[in-house]
Amino acid sequence: MTLRVLVVDDDFMVASIHQRFVDRTEGFTTVATARTGAEALAAAEQSSPDLVLLDVHLPDIDGLEVLRRLRAGGHDVGVVMVTAERGAETVRAALLGGAMQYIVKPFDYDDLASRLRSVAASLATLHEGETDQEQIDRLFAGAAPSAAAAPLPKGLSAETARLVREALRANGELSASEAGERVGISRVSARRYLEHLAASGEADVRLQYGAAGRPERRYRSRH
């Protein structure tokens, strides 16, 4: 199943980048873009997206108000807030308003893709009829998912995943290089495991910018 995505951002270039990120991710396609809150609401009516990438700062009504109006209008579309806004009040309003994810700009492709896949997994669970408590806990982030709850991608081992998970919890925050050193695997392998933990909701990712070069992805356990 391909999820249909509405991209909302007042900056044309940023919206274009986000659209390319979406279309590059297997299982997702952009069906519309919008630059204002009014355009976003109209596009939601016309395009019936499964998911909205929604900026907070829009030139007419803000993204939180767009979210409120979507919910008031009976739209059960998944919403991912995509914004530079870090204020706790805004994050809280997004959470209570029904946003499924909140990602802070700037970010790279892998960061967005992991969240898109997490949303897709949640939506798929909710289309499968009855759920059990473990599934509900994962959806609401109320309990740590078990290793069995998030199947490992091909080529990854449960034992190494456990070691990476333990290293992350013990050290607070790690890069792929640091995780690889602690577990005894390559940086590339460590990143695959860390990205899996991020996609399954067990870890958060942030970008650390240095003086030069690409930003470093750093991972922190949620549990």
Short mmCIF file of N, CA and C in Angstrom, two decimals, residues 65-190:
data_model
loop_
_atom_site.label_atom_id
_atom_site.label_comp_id
_atom_site.label_asym_id
_atom_site.label_seq_id
_atom_site.Cartn_x
_atom_site.Cartn_y
_atom_site.Cartn_z
N GLU A 65 -3.32 25.32 14.18
CA GLU A 65 -4.71 25.59 13.88
C GLU A 65 -5.20 24.73 12.72
N VAL A 66 -4.34 24.52 11.74
CA VAL A 66 -4.68 23.60 10.64
C VAL A 66 -4.96 22.21 11.20
N LEU A 67 -4.11 21.76 12.12
CA LEU A 67 -4.31 20.46 12.75
C LEU A 67 -5.65 20.41 13.48
N ARG A 68 -5.95 21.46 14.24
CA ARG A 68 -7.23 21.49 14.97
C ARG A 68 -8.42 21.44 14.03
N ARG A 69 -8.33 22.18 12.92
CA ARG A 69 -9.45 22.21 11.97
C ARG A 69 -9.60 20.88 11.24
N LEU A 70 -8.50 20.23 10.96
CA LEU A 70 -8.58 18.90 10.35
C LEU A 70 -9.31 17.94 11.27
N ARG A 71 -8.95 17.95 12.54
CA ARG A 71 -9.58 17.05 13.49
C ARG A 71 -11.05 17.42 13.70
N ALA A 72 -11.33 18.73 13.80
CA ALA A 72 -12.72 19.17 13.99
C ALA A 72 -13.58 18.81 12.79
N GLY A 73 -12.96 18.76 11.61
CA GLY A 73 -13.69 18.41 10.40
C GLY A 73 -13.82 16.91 10.18
N GLY A 74 -13.33 16.13 11.13
CA GLY A 74 -13.47 14.69 11.02
C GLY A 74 -12.40 13.99 10.21
N HIS A 75 -11.32 14.71 9.87
CA HIS A 75 -10.23 14.09 9.11
C HIS A 75 -9.36 13.25 10.04
N ASP A 76 -9.25 11.96 9.75
CA ASP A 76 -8.40 11.10 10.57
C ASP A 76 -7.03 10.89 9.91
N VAL A 77 -6.65 11.82 9.05
CA VAL A 77 -5.36 11.77 8.38
C VAL A 77 -4.22 11.80 9.40
N GLY A 78 -3.14 11.04 9.13
CA GLY A 78 -1.97 11.11 9.98
C GLY A 78 -1.24 12.43 9.75
N VAL A 79 -0.72 13.02 10.81
CA VAL A 79 -0.04 14.32 10.71
C VAL A 79 1.34 14.23 11.34
N VAL A 80 2.34 14.67 10.58
CA VAL A 80 3.70 14.79 11.08
C VAL A 80 4.05 16.27 11.05
N MET A 81 4.30 16.86 12.22
CA MET A 81 4.71 18.26 12.27
C MET A 81 6.16 18.36 11.82
N VAL A 82 6.42 19.24 10.86
CA VAL A 82 7.76 19.41 10.30
C VAL A 82 8.10 20.89 10.43
N THR A 83 8.93 21.25 11.41
CA THR A 83 9.07 22.66 11.76
C THR A 83 10.39 22.95 12.45
N ALA A 84 10.76 24.22 12.46
CA ALA A 84 11.94 24.66 13.21
C ALA A 84 11.56 25.02 14.65
N GLU A 85 10.28 25.02 14.96
CA GLU A 85 9.79 25.41 16.28
C GLU A 85 10.12 24.34 17.32
N ARG A 86 10.82 24.76 18.39
CA ARG A 86 11.23 23.82 19.44
C ARG A 86 10.53 24.09 20.77
N GLY A 87 9.68 25.09 20.82
CA GLY A 87 9.05 25.46 22.09
C GLY A 87 8.21 24.34 22.68
N ALA A 88 8.33 24.14 23.98
CA ALA A 88 7.61 23.05 24.65
C ALA A 88 6.10 23.21 24.50
N GLU A 89 5.62 24.45 24.52
CA GLU A 89 4.18 24.68 24.41
C GLU A 89 3.66 24.23 23.04
N THR A 90 4.45 24.51 22.01
CA THR A 90 4.05 24.10 20.67
C THR A 90 4.08 22.58 20.52
N VAL A 91 5.14 21.97 21.04
CA VAL A 91 5.25 20.51 20.97
C VAL A 91 4.08 19.87 21.72
N ARG A 92 3.75 20.40 22.89
CA ARG A 92 2.64 19.87 23.68
C ARG A 92 1.33 20.01 22.91
N ALA A 93 1.11 21.17 22.29
CA ALA A 93 -0.13 21.38 21.53
C ALA A 93 -0.23 20.42 20.35
N ALA A 94 0.91 20.16 19.70
CA ALA A 94 0.91 19.22 18.59
C ALA A 94 0.57 17.81 19.07
N LEU A 95 1.16 17.41 20.19
CA LEU A 95 0.91 16.09 20.74
C LEU A 95 -0.55 15.93 21.13
N LEU A 96 -1.10 16.91 21.87
CA LEU A 96 -2.49 16.82 22.31
C LEU A 96 -3.46 17.00 21.15
N GLY A 97 -3.00 17.65 20.08
CA GLY A 97 -3.86 17.85 18.92
C GLY A 97 -3.94 16.63 18.01
N GLY A 98 -3.09 15.64 18.27
CA GLY A 98 -3.18 14.41 17.50
C GLY A 98 -2.10 14.19 16.47
N ALA A 99 -1.00 14.97 16.53
CA ALA A 99 0.11 14.72 15.61
C ALA A 99 0.78 13.39 15.98
N MET A 100 1.17 12.63 14.97
CA MET A 100 1.79 11.32 15.20
C MET A 100 3.30 11.41 15.37
N GLN A 101 3.92 12.45 14.79
CA GLN A 101 5.36 12.65 14.89
C GLN A 101 5.63 14.15 14.87
N TYR A 102 6.79 14.53 15.38
CA TYR A 102 7.21 15.94 15.40
C TYR A 102 8.70 15.94 15.09
N ILE A 103 9.07 16.51 13.96
CA ILE A 103 10.47 16.50 13.54
C ILE A 103 10.95 17.94 13.35
N VAL A 104 12.10 18.24 13.96
CA VAL A 104 12.62 19.61 13.97
C VAL A 104 13.57 19.83 12.81
N LYS A 105 13.34 20.90 12.06
CA LYS A 105 14.26 21.30 11.00
C LYS A 105 15.54 21.87 11.62
N PRO A 106 16.67 21.75 10.94
CA PRO A 106 16.87 21.01 9.69
C PRO A 106 17.10 19.54 9.99
N PHE A 107 16.81 18.71 9.02
CA PHE A 107 17.02 17.28 9.17
C PHE A 107 17.41 16.73 7.80
N ASP A 108 17.92 15.50 7.79
CA ASP A 108 18.29 14.91 6.51
C ASP A 108 17.28 13.84 6.12
N TYR A 109 17.50 13.24 4.97
CA TYR A 109 16.54 12.28 4.43
C TYR A 109 16.29 11.12 5.38
N ASP A 110 17.35 10.53 5.93
CA ASP A 110 17.19 9.35 6.78
C ASP A 110 16.32 9.64 7.99
N ASP A 111 16.44 10.85 8.53
CA ASP A 111 15.68 11.23 9.71
C ASP A 111 14.18 11.25 9.39
N LEU A 112 13.82 11.86 8.26
CA LEU A 112 12.41 11.90 7.88
C LEU A 112 11.91 10.52 7.49
N ALA A 113 12.71 9.78 6.73
CA ALA A 113 12.28 8.47 6.25
C ALA A 113 11.97 7.53 7.42
N SER A 114 12.79 7.57 8.48
CA SER A 114 12.54 6.69 9.62
C SER A 114 11.21 7.01 10.28
N ARG A 115 10.85 8.29 10.33
CA ARG A 115 9.58 8.67 10.93
C ARG A 115 8.40 8.33 10.02
N LEU A 116 8.59 8.48 8.72
CA LEU A 116 7.54 8.08 7.79
C LEU A 116 7.24 6.59 7.94
N ARG A 117 8.29 5.79 8.04
CA ARG A 117 8.09 4.34 8.17
C ARG A 117 7.42 4.01 9.50
N SER A 118 7.76 4.75 10.55
CA SER A 118 7.13 4.52 11.84
C SER A 118 5.65 4.82 11.78
N VAL A 119 5.28 5.92 11.12
CA VAL A 119 3.87 6.28 10.96
C VAL A 119 3.16 5.22 10.13
N ALA A 120 3.80 4.78 9.05
CA ALA A 120 3.19 3.75 8.20
C ALA A 120 2.92 2.48 8.99
N ALA A 121 3.87 2.09 9.85
CA ALA A 121 3.69 0.89 10.67
C ALA A 121 2.52 1.06 11.63
N SER A 122 2.38 2.24 12.21
CA SER A 122 1.27 2.50 13.13
C SER A 122 -0.06 2.46 12.40
N LEU A 123 -0.14 3.09 11.23
CA LEU A 123 -1.38 3.10 10.47
C LEU A 123 -1.76 1.69 10.01
N ALA A 124 -0.74 0.91 9.65
CA ALA A 124 -1.01 -0.46 9.22
C ALA A 124 -1.59 -1.27 10.37
N THR A 125 -1.06 -1.08 11.58
CA THR A 125 -1.57 -1.79 12.75
C THR A 125 -3.04 -1.46 12.98
N LEU A 126 -3.38 -0.19 12.78
CA LEU A 126 -4.76 0.25 13.04
C LEU A 126 -5.73 -0.19 11.96
N HIS A 127 -5.24 -0.77 10.87
CA HIS A 127 -6.11 -1.29 9.83
C HIS A 127 -6.27 -2.80 9.92
N GLU A 128 -5.73 -3.39 10.97
CA GLU A 128 -5.74 -4.84 11.08
C GLU A 128 -6.82 -5.37 12.00
N GLY A 129 -7.84 -4.56 12.32
CA GLY A 129 -8.90 -5.02 13.20
C GLY A 129 -8.52 -4.82 14.65
N GLU A 130 -8.74 -5.83 15.50
CA GLU A 130 -8.45 -5.71 16.91
C GLU A 130 -6.94 -5.66 17.16
N THR A 131 -6.56 -4.93 18.22
CA THR A 131 -5.16 -4.86 18.62
C THR A 131 -5.03 -5.42 20.03
N ASP A 132 -3.82 -5.85 20.36
CA ASP A 132 -3.58 -6.31 21.73
C ASP A 132 -2.90 -5.19 22.51
N GLN A 133 -2.69 -5.40 23.81
CA GLN A 133 -2.13 -4.34 24.65
C GLN A 133 -0.72 -3.94 24.23
N GLU A 134 0.08 -4.92 23.79
CA GLU A 134 1.44 -4.61 23.38
C GLU A 134 1.44 -3.68 22.17
N GLN A 135 0.55 -3.94 21.21
CA GLN A 135 0.45 -3.07 20.04
C GLN A 135 -0.02 -1.68 20.45
N ILE A 136 -0.99 -1.62 21.34
CA ILE A 136 -1.49 -0.33 21.81
C ILE A 136 -0.40 0.45 22.53
N ASP A 137 0.39 -0.24 23.36
CA ASP A 137 1.49 0.42 24.06
C ASP A 137 2.49 1.01 23.08
N ARG A 138 2.79 0.27 22.01
CA ARG A 138 3.74 0.79 21.02
C ARG A 138 3.17 2.02 20.34
N LEU A 139 1.90 1.98 19.99
CA LEU A 139 1.28 3.11 19.30
C LEU A 139 1.28 4.37 20.15
N PHE A 140 1.08 4.20 21.43
CA PHE A 140 1.02 5.35 22.33
C PHE A 140 2.33 5.60 23.06
N ALA A 141 3.38 4.84 22.69
CA ALA A 141 4.69 4.99 23.31
C ALA A 141 4.61 4.85 24.82
N GLY A 142 3.71 3.99 25.27
CA GLY A 142 3.52 3.82 26.71
C GLY A 142 4.40 2.74 27.29
N ALA A 143 5.03 1.93 26.43
CA ALA A 143 5.89 0.86 26.92
C ALA A 143 6.96 0.58 25.90
N ALA A 144 8.08 0.09 26.39
CA ALA A 144 9.17 -0.23 25.47
C ALA A 144 8.78 -1.40 24.61
N PRO A 145 8.90 -1.28 23.27
CA PRO A 145 8.58 -2.40 22.42
C PRO A 145 9.57 -3.53 22.62
N SER A 146 9.08 -4.74 22.52
CA SER A 146 9.97 -5.88 22.66
C SER A 146 10.71 -6.12 21.38
N ALA A 147 11.78 -6.92 21.44
CA ALA A 147 12.52 -7.21 20.23
C ALA A 147 11.65 -7.89 19.20
N ALA A 148 10.69 -8.72 19.67
CA ALA A 148 9.82 -9.42 18.74
C ALA A 148 8.81 -8.48 18.11
N ALA A 149 8.54 -7.33 18.78
CA ALA A 149 7.51 -6.43 18.28
C ALA A 149 7.95 -5.71 17.03
N ALA A 150 9.23 -5.54 16.83
CA ALA A 150 9.73 -4.84 15.66
C ALA A 150 10.68 -5.76 14.91
N PRO A 151 10.18 -6.49 13.93
CA PRO A 151 11.01 -7.46 13.22
C PRO A 151 12.26 -6.80 12.64
N LEU A 152 13.36 -7.48 12.76
CA LEU A 152 14.62 -6.93 12.25
C LEU A 152 14.68 -7.03 10.74
N PRO A 153 15.23 -6.00 10.08
CA PRO A 153 15.44 -6.09 8.64
C PRO A 153 16.40 -7.23 8.30
N LYS A 154 16.33 -7.69 7.09
CA LYS A 154 17.19 -8.77 6.64
C LYS A 154 18.66 -8.39 6.82
N GLY A 155 19.44 -9.32 7.38
CA GLY A 155 20.87 -9.09 7.56
C GLY A 155 21.25 -8.62 8.95
N LEU A 156 20.25 -8.27 9.78
CA LEU A 156 20.53 -7.85 11.15
C LEU A 156 20.22 -9.00 12.10
N SER A 157 21.02 -9.12 13.16
CA SER A 157 20.82 -10.21 14.12
C SER A 157 20.22 -9.67 15.41
N ALA A 158 19.40 -10.51 16.05
CA ALA A 158 18.75 -10.11 17.29
C ALA A 158 19.78 -9.87 18.40
N GLU A 159 20.82 -10.67 18.44
CA GLU A 159 21.83 -10.54 19.48
C GLU A 159 22.59 -9.21 19.35
N THR A 160 22.99 -8.86 18.13
CA THR A 160 23.70 -7.60 17.93
C THR A 160 22.77 -6.43 18.20
N ALA A 161 21.51 -6.56 17.81
CA ALA A 161 20.53 -5.49 18.08
C ALA A 161 20.41 -5.27 19.58
N ARG A 162 20.42 -6.36 20.35
CA ARG A 162 20.36 -6.25 21.81
C ARG A 162 21.57 -5.50 22.35
N LEU A 163 22.76 -5.81 21.82
CA LEU A 163 23.98 -5.15 22.28
C LEU A 163 23.97 -3.66 21.96
N VAL A 164 23.50 -3.32 20.75
CA VAL A 164 23.42 -1.90 20.37
C VAL A 164 22.42 -1.19 21.25
N ARG A 165 21.29 -1.83 21.50
CA ARG A 165 20.25 -1.24 22.35
C ARG A 165 20.80 -0.99 23.76
N GLU A 166 21.52 -1.95 24.31
CA GLU A 166 22.08 -1.80 25.65
C GLU A 166 23.15 -0.71 25.70
N ALA A 167 23.97 -0.63 24.64
CA ALA A 167 25.00 0.41 24.58
C ALA A 167 24.37 1.79 24.55
N LEU A 168 23.28 1.91 23.81
CA LEU A 168 22.60 3.19 23.71
C LEU A 168 22.01 3.60 25.05
N ARG A 169 21.39 2.66 25.73
CA ARG A 169 20.80 2.97 27.03
C ARG A 169 21.87 3.31 28.06
N ALA A 170 22.99 2.62 27.99
CA ALA A 170 24.05 2.82 28.98
C ALA A 170 24.79 4.14 28.79
N ASN A 171 24.88 4.62 27.55
CA ASN A 171 25.70 5.80 27.26
C ASN A 171 24.89 7.07 27.02
N GLY A 172 23.60 6.95 27.02
CA GLY A 172 22.78 8.15 26.86
C GLY A 172 22.61 8.56 25.43
N GLU A 173 23.70 8.86 24.74
CA GLU A 173 23.63 9.29 23.34
C GLU A 173 24.90 8.85 22.63
N LEU A 174 24.73 8.32 21.42
CA LEU A 174 25.87 7.81 20.66
C LEU A 174 25.72 8.12 19.18
N SER A 175 26.86 8.27 18.53
CA SER A 175 26.88 8.29 17.07
C SER A 175 27.04 6.85 16.59
N ALA A 176 26.92 6.63 15.29
CA ALA A 176 27.12 5.28 14.76
C ALA A 176 28.55 4.81 15.01
N SER A 177 29.53 5.71 14.86
CA SER A 177 30.93 5.33 15.11
C SER A 177 31.15 4.92 16.55
N GLU A 178 30.59 5.69 17.48
CA GLU A 178 30.75 5.38 18.90
C GLU A 178 30.06 4.07 19.27
N ALA A 179 28.86 3.86 18.71
CA ALA A 179 28.14 2.61 18.98
C ALA A 179 28.92 1.42 18.43
N GLY A 180 29.48 1.59 17.22
CA GLY A 180 30.25 0.51 16.63
C GLY A 180 31.46 0.13 17.47
N GLU A 181 32.14 1.13 18.02
CA GLU A 181 33.30 0.87 18.87
C GLU A 181 32.91 0.11 20.13
N ARG A 182 31.79 0.48 20.72
CA ARG A 182 31.37 -0.16 21.97
C ARG A 182 30.88 -1.60 21.76
N VAL A 183 30.29 -1.85 20.60
CA VAL A 183 29.74 -3.18 20.35
C VAL A 183 30.72 -4.07 19.60
N GLY A 184 31.67 -3.45 18.89
CA GLY A 184 32.63 -4.23 18.12
C GLY A 184 32.19 -4.54 16.71
N ILE A 185 31.45 -3.60 16.10
CA ILE A 185 31.02 -3.76 14.71
C ILE A 185 31.39 -2.49 13.95
N SER A 186 31.24 -2.51 12.64
CA SER A 186 31.61 -1.35 11.83
C SER A 186 30.61 -0.22 12.02
N ARG A 187 31.04 0.99 11.66
CA ARG A 187 30.16 2.16 11.75
C ARG A 187 28.92 1.97 10.88
N VAL A 188 29.11 1.42 9.68
CA VAL A 188 27.99 1.23 8.76
C VAL A 188 26.98 0.26 9.35
N SER A 189 27.47 -0.84 9.92
CA SER A 189 26.57 -1.81 10.55
C SER A 189 25.86 -1.20 11.76
N ALA A 190 26.61 -0.46 12.56
CA ALA A 190 26.00 0.16 13.74
C ALA A 190 24.90 1.13 13.34
#
